[in-house]
Short mmCIF file of C-alpha atoms in Angstrom, two decimals:
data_model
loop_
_atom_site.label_atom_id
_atom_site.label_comp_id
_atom_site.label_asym_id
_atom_site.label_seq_id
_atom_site.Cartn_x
_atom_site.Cartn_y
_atom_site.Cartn_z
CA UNK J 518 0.00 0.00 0.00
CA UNK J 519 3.14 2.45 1.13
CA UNK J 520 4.73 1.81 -2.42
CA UNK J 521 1.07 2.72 -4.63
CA UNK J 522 0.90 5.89 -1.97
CA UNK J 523 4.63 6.94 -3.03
CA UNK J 524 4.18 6.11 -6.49
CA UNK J 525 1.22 8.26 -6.56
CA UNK J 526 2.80 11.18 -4.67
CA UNK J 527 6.14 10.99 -6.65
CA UNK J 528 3.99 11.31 -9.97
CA UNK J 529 2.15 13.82 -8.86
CA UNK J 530 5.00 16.23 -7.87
CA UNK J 531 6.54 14.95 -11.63
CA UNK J 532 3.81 15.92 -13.22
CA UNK J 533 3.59 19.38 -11.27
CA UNK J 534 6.68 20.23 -11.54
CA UNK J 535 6.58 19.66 -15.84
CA UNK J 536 3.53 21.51 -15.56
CA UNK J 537 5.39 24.65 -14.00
CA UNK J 538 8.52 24.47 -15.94
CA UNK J 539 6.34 24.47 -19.36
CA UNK J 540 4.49 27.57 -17.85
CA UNK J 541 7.65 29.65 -16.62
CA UNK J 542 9.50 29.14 -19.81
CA UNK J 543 6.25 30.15 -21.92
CA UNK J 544 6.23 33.25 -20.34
CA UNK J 545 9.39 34.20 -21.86
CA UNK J 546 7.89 32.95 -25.27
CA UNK J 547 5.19 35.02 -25.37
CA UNK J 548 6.92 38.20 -23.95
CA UNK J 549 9.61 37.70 -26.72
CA UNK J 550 6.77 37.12 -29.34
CA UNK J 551 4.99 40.10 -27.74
CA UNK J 552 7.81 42.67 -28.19
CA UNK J 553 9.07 40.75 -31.79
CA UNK J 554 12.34 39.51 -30.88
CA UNK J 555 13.11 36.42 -32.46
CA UNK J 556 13.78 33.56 -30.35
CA UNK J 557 16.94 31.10 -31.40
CA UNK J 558 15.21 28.14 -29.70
CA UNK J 559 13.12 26.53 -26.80
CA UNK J 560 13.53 23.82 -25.06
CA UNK J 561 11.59 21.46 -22.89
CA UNK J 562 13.03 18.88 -20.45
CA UNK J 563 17.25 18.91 -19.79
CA UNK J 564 19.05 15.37 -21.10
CA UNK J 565 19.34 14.32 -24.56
CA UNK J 566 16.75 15.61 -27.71
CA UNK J 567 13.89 13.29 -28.43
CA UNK J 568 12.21 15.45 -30.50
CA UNK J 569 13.37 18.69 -32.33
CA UNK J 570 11.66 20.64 -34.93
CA UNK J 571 11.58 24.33 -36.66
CA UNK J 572 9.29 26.66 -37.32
CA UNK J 573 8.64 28.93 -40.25
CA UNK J 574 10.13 31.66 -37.65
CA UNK J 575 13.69 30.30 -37.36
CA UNK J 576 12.43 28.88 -33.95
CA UNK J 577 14.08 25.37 -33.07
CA UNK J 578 11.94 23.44 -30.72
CA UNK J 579 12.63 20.66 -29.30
CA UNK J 580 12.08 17.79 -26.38
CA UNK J 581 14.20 16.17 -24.11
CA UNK J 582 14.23 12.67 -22.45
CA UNK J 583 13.57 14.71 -19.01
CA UNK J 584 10.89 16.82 -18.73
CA UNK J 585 11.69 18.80 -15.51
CA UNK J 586 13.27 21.97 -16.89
CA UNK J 587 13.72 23.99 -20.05
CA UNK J 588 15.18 27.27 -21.35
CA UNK J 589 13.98 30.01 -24.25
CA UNK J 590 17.33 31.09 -26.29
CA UNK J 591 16.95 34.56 -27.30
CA UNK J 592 20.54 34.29 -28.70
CA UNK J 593 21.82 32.36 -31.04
CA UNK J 594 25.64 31.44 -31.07
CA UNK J 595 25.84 30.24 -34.77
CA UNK J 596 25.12 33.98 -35.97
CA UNK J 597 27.87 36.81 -35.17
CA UNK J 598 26.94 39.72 -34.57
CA UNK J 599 24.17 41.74 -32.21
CA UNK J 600 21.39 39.66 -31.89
CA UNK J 601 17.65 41.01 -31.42
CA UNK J 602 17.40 40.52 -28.21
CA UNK J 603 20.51 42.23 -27.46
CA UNK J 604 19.89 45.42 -29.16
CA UNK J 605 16.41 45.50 -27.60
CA UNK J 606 15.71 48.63 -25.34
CA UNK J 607 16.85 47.35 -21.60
CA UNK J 608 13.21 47.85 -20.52
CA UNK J 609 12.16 45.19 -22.77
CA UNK J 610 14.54 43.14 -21.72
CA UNK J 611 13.87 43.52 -18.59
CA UNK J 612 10.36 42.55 -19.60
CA UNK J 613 10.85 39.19 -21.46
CA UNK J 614 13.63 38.14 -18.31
CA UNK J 615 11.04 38.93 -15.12
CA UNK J 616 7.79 36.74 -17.48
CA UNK J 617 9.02 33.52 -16.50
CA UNK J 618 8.45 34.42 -12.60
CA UNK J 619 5.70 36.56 -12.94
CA UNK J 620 3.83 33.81 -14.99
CA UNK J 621 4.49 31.44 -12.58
CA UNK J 622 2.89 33.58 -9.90
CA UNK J 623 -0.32 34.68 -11.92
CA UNK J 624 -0.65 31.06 -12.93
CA UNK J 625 -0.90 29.55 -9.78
CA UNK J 626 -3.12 32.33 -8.73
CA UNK J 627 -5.19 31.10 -11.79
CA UNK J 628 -5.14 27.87 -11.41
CA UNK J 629 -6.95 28.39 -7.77
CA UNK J 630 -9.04 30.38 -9.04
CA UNK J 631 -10.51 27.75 -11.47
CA UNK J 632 -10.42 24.75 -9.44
CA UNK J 633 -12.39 27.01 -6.40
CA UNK J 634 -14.80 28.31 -8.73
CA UNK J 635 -15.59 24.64 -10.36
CA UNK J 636 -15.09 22.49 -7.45
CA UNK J 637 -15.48 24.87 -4.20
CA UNK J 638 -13.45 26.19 -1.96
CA UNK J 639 -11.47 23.48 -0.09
CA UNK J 640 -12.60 24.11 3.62
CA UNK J 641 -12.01 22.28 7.20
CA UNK J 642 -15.56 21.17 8.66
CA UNK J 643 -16.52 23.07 11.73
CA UNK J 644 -15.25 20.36 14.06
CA UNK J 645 -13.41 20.81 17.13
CA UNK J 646 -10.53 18.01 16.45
CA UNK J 647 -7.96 19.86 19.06
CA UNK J 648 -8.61 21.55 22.48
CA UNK J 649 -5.38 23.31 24.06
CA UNK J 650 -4.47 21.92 27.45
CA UNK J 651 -6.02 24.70 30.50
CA UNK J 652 -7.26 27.33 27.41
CA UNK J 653 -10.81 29.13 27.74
CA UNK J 654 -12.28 26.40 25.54
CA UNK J 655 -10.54 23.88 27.80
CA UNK J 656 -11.89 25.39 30.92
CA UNK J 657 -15.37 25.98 29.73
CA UNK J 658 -15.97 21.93 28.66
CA UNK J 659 -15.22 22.03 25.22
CA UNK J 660 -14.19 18.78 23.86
CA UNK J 661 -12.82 17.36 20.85
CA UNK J 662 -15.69 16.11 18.98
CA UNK J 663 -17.77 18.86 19.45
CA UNK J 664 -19.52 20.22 16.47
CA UNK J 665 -19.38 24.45 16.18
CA UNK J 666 -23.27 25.25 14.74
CA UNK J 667 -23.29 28.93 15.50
CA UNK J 668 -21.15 31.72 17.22
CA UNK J 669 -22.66 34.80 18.26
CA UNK J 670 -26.35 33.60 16.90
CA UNK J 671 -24.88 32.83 13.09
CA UNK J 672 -24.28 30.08 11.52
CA UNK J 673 -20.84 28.18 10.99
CA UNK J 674 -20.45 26.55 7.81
CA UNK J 675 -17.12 25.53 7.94
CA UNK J 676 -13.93 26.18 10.53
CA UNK J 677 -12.03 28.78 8.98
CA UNK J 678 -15.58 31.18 9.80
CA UNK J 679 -14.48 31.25 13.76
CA UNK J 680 -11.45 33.99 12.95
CA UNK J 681 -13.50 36.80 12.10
CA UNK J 682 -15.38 36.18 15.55
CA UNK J 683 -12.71 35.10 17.92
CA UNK J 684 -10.09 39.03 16.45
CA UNK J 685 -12.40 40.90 18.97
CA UNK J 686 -11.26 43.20 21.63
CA UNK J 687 -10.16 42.09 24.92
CA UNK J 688 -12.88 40.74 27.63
CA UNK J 689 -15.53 40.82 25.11
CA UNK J 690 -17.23 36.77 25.14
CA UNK J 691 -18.01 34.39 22.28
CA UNK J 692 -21.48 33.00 22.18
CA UNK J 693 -21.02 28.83 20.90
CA UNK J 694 -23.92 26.85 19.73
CA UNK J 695 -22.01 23.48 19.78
CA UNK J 696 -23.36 19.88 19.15
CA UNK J 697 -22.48 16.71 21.19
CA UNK J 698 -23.73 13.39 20.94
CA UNK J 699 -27.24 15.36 19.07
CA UNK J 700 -27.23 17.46 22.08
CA UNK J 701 -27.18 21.16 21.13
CA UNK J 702 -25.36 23.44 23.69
CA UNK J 703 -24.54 27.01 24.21
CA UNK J 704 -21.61 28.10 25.74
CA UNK J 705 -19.88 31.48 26.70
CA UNK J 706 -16.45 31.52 26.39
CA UNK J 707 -14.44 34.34 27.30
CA UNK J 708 -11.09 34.24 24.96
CA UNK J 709 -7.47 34.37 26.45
CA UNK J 710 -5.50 37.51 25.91
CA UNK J 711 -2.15 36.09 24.85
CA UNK J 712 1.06 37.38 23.39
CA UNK J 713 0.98 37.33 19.73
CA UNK J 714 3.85 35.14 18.60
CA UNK J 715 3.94 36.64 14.82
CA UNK J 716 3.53 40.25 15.93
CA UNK J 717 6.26 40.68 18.78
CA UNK J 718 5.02 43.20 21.44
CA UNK J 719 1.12 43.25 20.50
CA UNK J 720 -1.87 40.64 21.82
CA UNK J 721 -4.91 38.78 20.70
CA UNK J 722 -7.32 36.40 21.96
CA UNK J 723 -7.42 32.36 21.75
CA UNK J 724 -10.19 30.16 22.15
CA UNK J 725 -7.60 27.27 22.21
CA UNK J 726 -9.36 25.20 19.84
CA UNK J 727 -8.31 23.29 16.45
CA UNK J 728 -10.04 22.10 13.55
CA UNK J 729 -7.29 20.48 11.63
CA UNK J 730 -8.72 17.51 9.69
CA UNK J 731 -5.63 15.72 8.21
CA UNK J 732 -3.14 13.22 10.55
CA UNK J 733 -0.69 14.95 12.62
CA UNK J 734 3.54 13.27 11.66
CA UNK J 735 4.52 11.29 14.74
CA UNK J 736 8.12 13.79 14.50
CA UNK J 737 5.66 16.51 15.98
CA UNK J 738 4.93 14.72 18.99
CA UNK J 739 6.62 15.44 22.28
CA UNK J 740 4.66 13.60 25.08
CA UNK J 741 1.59 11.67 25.29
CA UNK J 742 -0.59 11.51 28.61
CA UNK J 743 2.59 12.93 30.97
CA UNK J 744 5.31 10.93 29.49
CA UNK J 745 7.98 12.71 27.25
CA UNK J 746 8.76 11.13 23.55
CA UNK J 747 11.98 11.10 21.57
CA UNK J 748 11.67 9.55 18.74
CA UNK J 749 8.65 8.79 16.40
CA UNK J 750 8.86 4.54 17.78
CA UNK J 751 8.36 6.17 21.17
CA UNK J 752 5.27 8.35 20.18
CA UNK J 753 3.47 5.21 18.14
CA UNK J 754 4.19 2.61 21.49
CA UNK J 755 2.43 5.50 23.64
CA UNK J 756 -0.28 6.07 21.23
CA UNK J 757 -1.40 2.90 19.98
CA UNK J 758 -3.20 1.58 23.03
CA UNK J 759 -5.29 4.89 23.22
CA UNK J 760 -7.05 4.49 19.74
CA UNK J 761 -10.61 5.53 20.20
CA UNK J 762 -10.04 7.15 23.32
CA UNK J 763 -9.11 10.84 24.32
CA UNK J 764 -5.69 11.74 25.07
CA UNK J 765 -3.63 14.52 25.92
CA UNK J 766 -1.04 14.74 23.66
CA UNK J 767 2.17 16.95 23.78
CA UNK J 768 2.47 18.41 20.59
CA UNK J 769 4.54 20.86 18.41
CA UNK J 770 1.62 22.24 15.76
CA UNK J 771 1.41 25.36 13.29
CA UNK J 772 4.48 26.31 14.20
CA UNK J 773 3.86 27.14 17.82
CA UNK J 774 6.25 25.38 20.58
CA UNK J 775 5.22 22.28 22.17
CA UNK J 776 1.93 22.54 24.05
CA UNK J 777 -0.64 20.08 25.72
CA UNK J 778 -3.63 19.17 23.74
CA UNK J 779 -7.02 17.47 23.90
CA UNK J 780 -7.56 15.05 21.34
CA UNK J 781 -10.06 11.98 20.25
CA UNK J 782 -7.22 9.65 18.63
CA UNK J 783 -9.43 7.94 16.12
CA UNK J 784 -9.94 4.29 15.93
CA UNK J 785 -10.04 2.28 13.08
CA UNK J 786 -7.95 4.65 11.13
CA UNK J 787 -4.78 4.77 13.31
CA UNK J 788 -4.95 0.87 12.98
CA UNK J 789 -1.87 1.73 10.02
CA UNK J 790 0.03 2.64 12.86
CA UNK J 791 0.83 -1.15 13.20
CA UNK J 792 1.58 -1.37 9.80
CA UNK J 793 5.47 -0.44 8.63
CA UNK J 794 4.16 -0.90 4.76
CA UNK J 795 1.82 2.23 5.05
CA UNK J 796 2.42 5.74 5.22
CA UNK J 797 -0.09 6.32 8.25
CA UNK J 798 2.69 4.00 10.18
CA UNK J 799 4.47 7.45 10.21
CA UNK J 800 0.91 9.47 11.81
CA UNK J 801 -1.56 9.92 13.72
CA UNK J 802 -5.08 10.99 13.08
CA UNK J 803 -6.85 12.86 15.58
CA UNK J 804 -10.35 12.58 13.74
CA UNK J 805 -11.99 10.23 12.34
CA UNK J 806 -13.28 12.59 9.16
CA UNK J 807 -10.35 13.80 7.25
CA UNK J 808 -12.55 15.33 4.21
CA UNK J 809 -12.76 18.72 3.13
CA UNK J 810 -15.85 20.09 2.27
CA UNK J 811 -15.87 22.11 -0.69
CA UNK J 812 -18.04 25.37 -0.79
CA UNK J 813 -19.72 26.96 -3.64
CA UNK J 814 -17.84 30.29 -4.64
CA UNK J 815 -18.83 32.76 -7.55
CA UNK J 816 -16.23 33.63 -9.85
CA UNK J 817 -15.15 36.43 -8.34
CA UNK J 818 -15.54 34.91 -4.90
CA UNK J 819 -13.33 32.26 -6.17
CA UNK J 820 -10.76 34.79 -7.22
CA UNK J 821 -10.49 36.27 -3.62
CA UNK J 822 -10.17 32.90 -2.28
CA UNK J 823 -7.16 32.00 -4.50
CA UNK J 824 -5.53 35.47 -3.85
CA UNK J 825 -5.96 34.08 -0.01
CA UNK J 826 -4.54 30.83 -0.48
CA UNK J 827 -1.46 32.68 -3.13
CA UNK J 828 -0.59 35.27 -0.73
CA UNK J 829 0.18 32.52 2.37
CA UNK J 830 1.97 30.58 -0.38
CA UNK J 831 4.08 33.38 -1.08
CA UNK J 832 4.68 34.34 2.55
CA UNK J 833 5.43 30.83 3.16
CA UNK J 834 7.91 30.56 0.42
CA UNK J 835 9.44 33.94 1.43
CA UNK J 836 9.67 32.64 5.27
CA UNK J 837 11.04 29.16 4.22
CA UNK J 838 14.03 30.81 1.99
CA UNK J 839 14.75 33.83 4.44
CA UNK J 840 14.62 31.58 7.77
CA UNK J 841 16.00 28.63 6.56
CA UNK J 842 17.12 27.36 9.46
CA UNK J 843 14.48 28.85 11.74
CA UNK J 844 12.31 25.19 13.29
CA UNK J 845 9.70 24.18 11.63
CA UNK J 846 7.06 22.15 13.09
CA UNK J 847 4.68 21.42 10.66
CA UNK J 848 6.02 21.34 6.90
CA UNK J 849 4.24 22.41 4.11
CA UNK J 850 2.19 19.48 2.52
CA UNK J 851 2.02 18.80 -0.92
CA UNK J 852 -0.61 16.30 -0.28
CA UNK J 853 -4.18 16.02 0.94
CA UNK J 854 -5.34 13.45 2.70
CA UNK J 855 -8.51 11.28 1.18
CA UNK J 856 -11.40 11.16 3.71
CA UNK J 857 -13.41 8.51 3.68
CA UNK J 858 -16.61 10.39 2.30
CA UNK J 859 -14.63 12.08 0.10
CA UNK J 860 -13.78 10.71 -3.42
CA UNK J 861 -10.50 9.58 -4.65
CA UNK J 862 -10.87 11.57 -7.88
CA UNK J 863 -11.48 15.12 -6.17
CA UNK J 864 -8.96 14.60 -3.72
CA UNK J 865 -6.00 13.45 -5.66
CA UNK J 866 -7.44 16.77 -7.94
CA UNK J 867 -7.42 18.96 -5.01
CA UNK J 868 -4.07 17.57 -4.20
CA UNK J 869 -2.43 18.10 -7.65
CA UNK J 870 -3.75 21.75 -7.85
CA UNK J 871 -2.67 22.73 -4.86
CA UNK J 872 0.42 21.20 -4.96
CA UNK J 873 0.91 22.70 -8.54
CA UNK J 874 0.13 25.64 -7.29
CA UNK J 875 2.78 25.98 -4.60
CA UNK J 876 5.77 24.67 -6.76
CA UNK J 877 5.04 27.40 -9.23
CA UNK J 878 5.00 30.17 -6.57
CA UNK J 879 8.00 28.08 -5.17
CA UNK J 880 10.02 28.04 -8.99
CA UNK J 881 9.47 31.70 -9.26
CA UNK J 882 10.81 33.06 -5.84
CA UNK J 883 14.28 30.48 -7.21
CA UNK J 884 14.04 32.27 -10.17
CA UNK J 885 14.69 35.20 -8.87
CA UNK J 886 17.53 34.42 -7.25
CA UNK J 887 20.70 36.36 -8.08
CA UNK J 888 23.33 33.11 -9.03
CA UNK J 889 24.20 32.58 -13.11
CA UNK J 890 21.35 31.26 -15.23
CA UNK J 891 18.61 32.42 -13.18
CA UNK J 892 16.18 35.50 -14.08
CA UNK J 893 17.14 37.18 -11.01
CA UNK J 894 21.29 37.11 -12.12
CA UNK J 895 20.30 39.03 -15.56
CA UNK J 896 17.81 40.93 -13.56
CA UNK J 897 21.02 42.29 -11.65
CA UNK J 898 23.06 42.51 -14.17
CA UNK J 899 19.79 44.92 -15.80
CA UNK J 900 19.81 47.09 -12.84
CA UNK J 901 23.40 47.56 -12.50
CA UNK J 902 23.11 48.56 -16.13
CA UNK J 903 20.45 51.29 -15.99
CA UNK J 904 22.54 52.52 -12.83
CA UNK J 905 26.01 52.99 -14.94
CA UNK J 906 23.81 54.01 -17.79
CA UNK J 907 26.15 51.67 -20.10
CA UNK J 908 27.01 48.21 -20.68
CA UNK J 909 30.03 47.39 -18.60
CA UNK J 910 32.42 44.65 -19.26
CA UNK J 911 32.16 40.99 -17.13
CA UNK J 912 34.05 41.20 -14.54
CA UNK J 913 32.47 44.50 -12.86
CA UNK J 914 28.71 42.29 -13.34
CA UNK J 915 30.26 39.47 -11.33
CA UNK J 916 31.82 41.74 -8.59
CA UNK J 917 27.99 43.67 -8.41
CA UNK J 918 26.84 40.10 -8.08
CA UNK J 919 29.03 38.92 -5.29
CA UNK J 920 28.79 42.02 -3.21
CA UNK J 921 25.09 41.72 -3.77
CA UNK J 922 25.09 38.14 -2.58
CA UNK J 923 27.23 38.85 0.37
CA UNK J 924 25.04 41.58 1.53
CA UNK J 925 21.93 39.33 1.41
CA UNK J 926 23.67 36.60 3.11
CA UNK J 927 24.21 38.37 6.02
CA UNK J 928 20.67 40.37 6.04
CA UNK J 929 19.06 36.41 5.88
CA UNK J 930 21.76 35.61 8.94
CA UNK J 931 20.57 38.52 11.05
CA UNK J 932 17.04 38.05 10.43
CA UNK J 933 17.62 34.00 11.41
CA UNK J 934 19.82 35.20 14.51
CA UNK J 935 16.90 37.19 16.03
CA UNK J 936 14.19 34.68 14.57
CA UNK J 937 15.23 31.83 17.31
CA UNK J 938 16.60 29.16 15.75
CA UNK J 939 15.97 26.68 18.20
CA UNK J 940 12.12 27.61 18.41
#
């Protein structure tokens, strides 16, 4: 079962990442087309050709036995002399060089959009999966289990609905309508005023409840009922004989430090747990629904939705390559998990899209990157050129591009110094 989950997985991020490369080098086709400079040839895939063919433009295209890369040649080293490209106004340039990135970006921001507007918007149920050990929530009764129907007299369609209500100002209760066992009940909670841990020096209130409906990795668990965990064998021992039961769980989740939790560890499907051959010997599921529900979203609806999601894939991307050594708790998946009333085919969809989505976003930021043969090098090498006002010979490019490099080096260690690399 393990190998068919890896299989599946490894294909997918093959397939994505083809996908991307196609779309990042196709922005510098059309931008080149757009402004009439003639392109020498493009490519698709590194390795050797498989397939090669030209155009009545002088375009060569061709394949290659590996399809997870490609390049656009604007020059073309069998002709001397100034080539189109090269006598094109630096703005232009400039223009064709920053389309690969910026078509990776709008297309992933596309490609949400679509899949949200056809499918729905990919949402966590309003079930409480997670209470946080001695929280309000955790001191008024709420359990895992519990099903969220209203707060403050309206009603909760799915999870993510509770921020909106729970950013209030300090002292002011939450009304709950919850449902337990077909029992409705209404609870006032009065939120925690805690230190914000993004926003250093500022507040804001915490129920202390989660709603995450996918299997938490063994590697974040720290101690279950009292007793400190090491190592992921340690974590599955502890947890196994407390399927179907609640638990408090030491864990480290959303990037937070470890913290006591309430959870329901779910029966039947922690039962892989025993299992070396499956990938749910590595987790542990804390619900026994892991399906999204997907809700309806007009067009436009659908296109704020996908900025949403694009703007935390940026700002994760940005964190993960300017704190790369800061701890991370919980990486970013590139799967999603198949519930059992959800259907293979939307969820391996859902999966792809998303996952599609965040390697483009991820292929631009690299693109940008100032080291030879990426955008960002000629981008540099641009810049230094508008600021001279001339072309300047090699050698002063490469000592822009080392000082450049060295000053970003150490503005990426000073930001990880005060960042706390130990969490």
């Amino acid at each position: 079962m393990m190998v068919i989950q890896v299989a599946l997985f490894t294909l997918q991020i093959f397939l994505a990442l083809a996908v991307v490369f196609l779309v990042h080098e196709g922005g510098h086709l059309l931008a080149a087309r757009l402004f009439r400079i003639h392109v020498a040839e493009v490519s698709f895939g590194f390795g050797r050709k498989i397939w090669t063919k030209t155009d009545r433009r002088g375009t060569r295209w061709s394949a290659r036995i590996f399809p997870f890369s490609g390049f656009v040649q604007l020059t073309d080293p069998r002709h001397g002399g100034m080539d189109e490209f090269a006598r094109a106004p630096l703005w232009r340039r400039v223009c064709i060089v920053a389309a690969g990135p910026l078509t990776n970006i709008g297309f992933a921001f596309a490609l949400l959009t679509v899949f949200y507007y056809l499918f729905g918007l990919p949402s966590s149920p309003p079930v409480i999966t997670g209470v946080l050990a001695e929280s309000a929530a955790d001191r008024a009764g709420i359990r895992p289990g519990d099903r969220i129907e209203a707060i403050d007299g309206k009603p909760v369609i799915r999870f993510e609905d509770l921020s909106p209500f729970v950013d209030r100002e300090q002292n002011v209760p939450v009304a709950l309508t919850l449902r337990r066992d077909g029992i409705a009940r209404d609870l006032s909670v009065l939120p925690d005023w805690v230190p914000d841990e993004e926003k250093k020096g500022s507040f804001r209130n915490r129920l202390g409840i989660l709603g995450i409906n996918r299997p938490l990795g063994l590697f974040t668990i720290r101690g279950v009922e009292g007793h400190p965990v090491k190592t992921e064998a340690a974590a599955r021992m502890r947890l196994l004989p407390l399927r179907g039961q609640d638990a408090t769980v030491t864990a480290q989740i959303l990037g937070d430090p470890p913290r006591d939790y309430r959870f329901h560890l779910a029966d039947y499907m922690n039962n892989g747990m025993n299992d070396p051959f499956t990938m749910d010997y590595w987790r542990v599921y804390i619900t026994d629904n892991t399906s999204y529900i997907y809700i309806n979203r007009t067009f436009a609806r659908a296109a704020l939705d996908a900025f949403e999601t694009g703007g935390r894939l940026i700002k994760g991307t940005f964190k993960a390559i300017v704190y790369p050594f800061a701890d991370k708790s919980e990486k970013m998946r590139l799967d999603v998990p198949v519930g059992k009333d959800q259907t293979f085919f939307l969820a391996r969809l859902h999966s792809f899209i998303y996952c599609t989505a965040f390697l483009s976003v991820f292929i631009g930021f690299i693109n940008v990157f100032i080291f030879p043969g990426l955008d960002g090098y000629m981008l540099l090498r641009y810049a230094t050129e508008a600021w001279a006002g001339r072309e300047r010979a090699p050698l002063y490019y490469k000592r822009v591009w080392l000082g450049t490099l060295i000053v970003i080096a150490g503005i990426i260690g000073v930001l990880n110094m005060g960042s706390g690399i130990s969490g």
